GROMACS .gro file of C-alpha atoms in nm:
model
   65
    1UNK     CA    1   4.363   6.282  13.065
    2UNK     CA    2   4.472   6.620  12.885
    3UNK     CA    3   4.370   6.855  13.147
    4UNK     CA    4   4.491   7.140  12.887
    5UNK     CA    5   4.159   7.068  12.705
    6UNK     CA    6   3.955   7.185  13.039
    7UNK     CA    7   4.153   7.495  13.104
    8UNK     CA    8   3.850   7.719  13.107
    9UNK     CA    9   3.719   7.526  13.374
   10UNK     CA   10   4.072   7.502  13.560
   11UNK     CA   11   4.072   7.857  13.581
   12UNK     CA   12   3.686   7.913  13.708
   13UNK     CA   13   3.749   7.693  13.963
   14UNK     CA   14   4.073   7.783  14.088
   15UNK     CA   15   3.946   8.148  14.141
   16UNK     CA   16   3.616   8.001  14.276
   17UNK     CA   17   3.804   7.722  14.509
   18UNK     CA   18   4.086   7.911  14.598
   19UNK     CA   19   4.032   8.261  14.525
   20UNK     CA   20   4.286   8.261  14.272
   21UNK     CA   21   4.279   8.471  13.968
   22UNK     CA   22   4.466   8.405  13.693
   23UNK     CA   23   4.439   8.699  13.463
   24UNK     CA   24   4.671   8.878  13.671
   25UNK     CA   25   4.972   8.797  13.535
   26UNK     CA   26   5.203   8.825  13.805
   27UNK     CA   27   4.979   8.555  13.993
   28UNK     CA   28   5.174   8.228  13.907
   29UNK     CA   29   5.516   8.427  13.884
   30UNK     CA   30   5.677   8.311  14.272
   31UNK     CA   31   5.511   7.984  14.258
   32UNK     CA   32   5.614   7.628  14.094
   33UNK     CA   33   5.452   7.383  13.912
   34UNK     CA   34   5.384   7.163  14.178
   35UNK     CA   35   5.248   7.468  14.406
   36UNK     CA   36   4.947   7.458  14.054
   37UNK     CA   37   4.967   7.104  14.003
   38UNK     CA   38   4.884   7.062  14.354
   39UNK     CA   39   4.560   7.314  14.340
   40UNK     CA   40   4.467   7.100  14.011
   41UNK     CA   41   4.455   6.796  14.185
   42UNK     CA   42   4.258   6.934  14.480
   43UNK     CA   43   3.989   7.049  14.221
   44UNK     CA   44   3.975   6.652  14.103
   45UNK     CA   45   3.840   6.582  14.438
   46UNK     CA   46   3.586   6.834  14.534
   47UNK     CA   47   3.293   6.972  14.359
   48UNK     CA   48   3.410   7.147  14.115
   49UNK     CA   49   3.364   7.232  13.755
   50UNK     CA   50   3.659   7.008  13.636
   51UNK     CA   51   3.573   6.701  13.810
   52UNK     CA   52   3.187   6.696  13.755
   53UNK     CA   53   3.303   6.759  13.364
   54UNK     CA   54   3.567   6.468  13.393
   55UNK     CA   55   3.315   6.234  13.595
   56UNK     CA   56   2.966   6.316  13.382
   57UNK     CA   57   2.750   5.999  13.481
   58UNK     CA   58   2.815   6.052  13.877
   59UNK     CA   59   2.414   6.077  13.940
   60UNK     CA   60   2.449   6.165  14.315
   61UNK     CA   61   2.138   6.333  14.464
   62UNK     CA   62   2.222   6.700  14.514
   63UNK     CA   63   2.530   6.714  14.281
   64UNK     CA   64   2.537   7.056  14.106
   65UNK     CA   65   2.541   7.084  13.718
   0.00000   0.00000   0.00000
């Protein structure tokens, strides 16, 4: 899975999850990798943006578009 491809939606839903905004650029500056990679994979699991795009025929009543 090239999760570079979905950036655009990485980045709406980290500021919408987590209230972090990327476009100021001394955001990711103190943290690591794994602090982001962590954040990533907590999008995977929640509603978001990323996961409904990486998991299109979930059907669930009430799932958002």
């Amino acid at each position: 899975m090239d999760l570079l491809t979905r950036w655009e939606l990485i980045e709406a839903d980290l500021h919408s999850e987590y209230g972090i905004d990327l476009d100021r650029s001394a955001m990711l500056r103190g943290r690591s990798w794994r602090w982001l990679r962590t954040r990533i994979a907590g999008l995977l699991v929640c509603d978001s943006r990323l996961a409904r795009a990486l998991d299109p025929g979930d059907e669930r009543p009430g799932r958002r578009r």
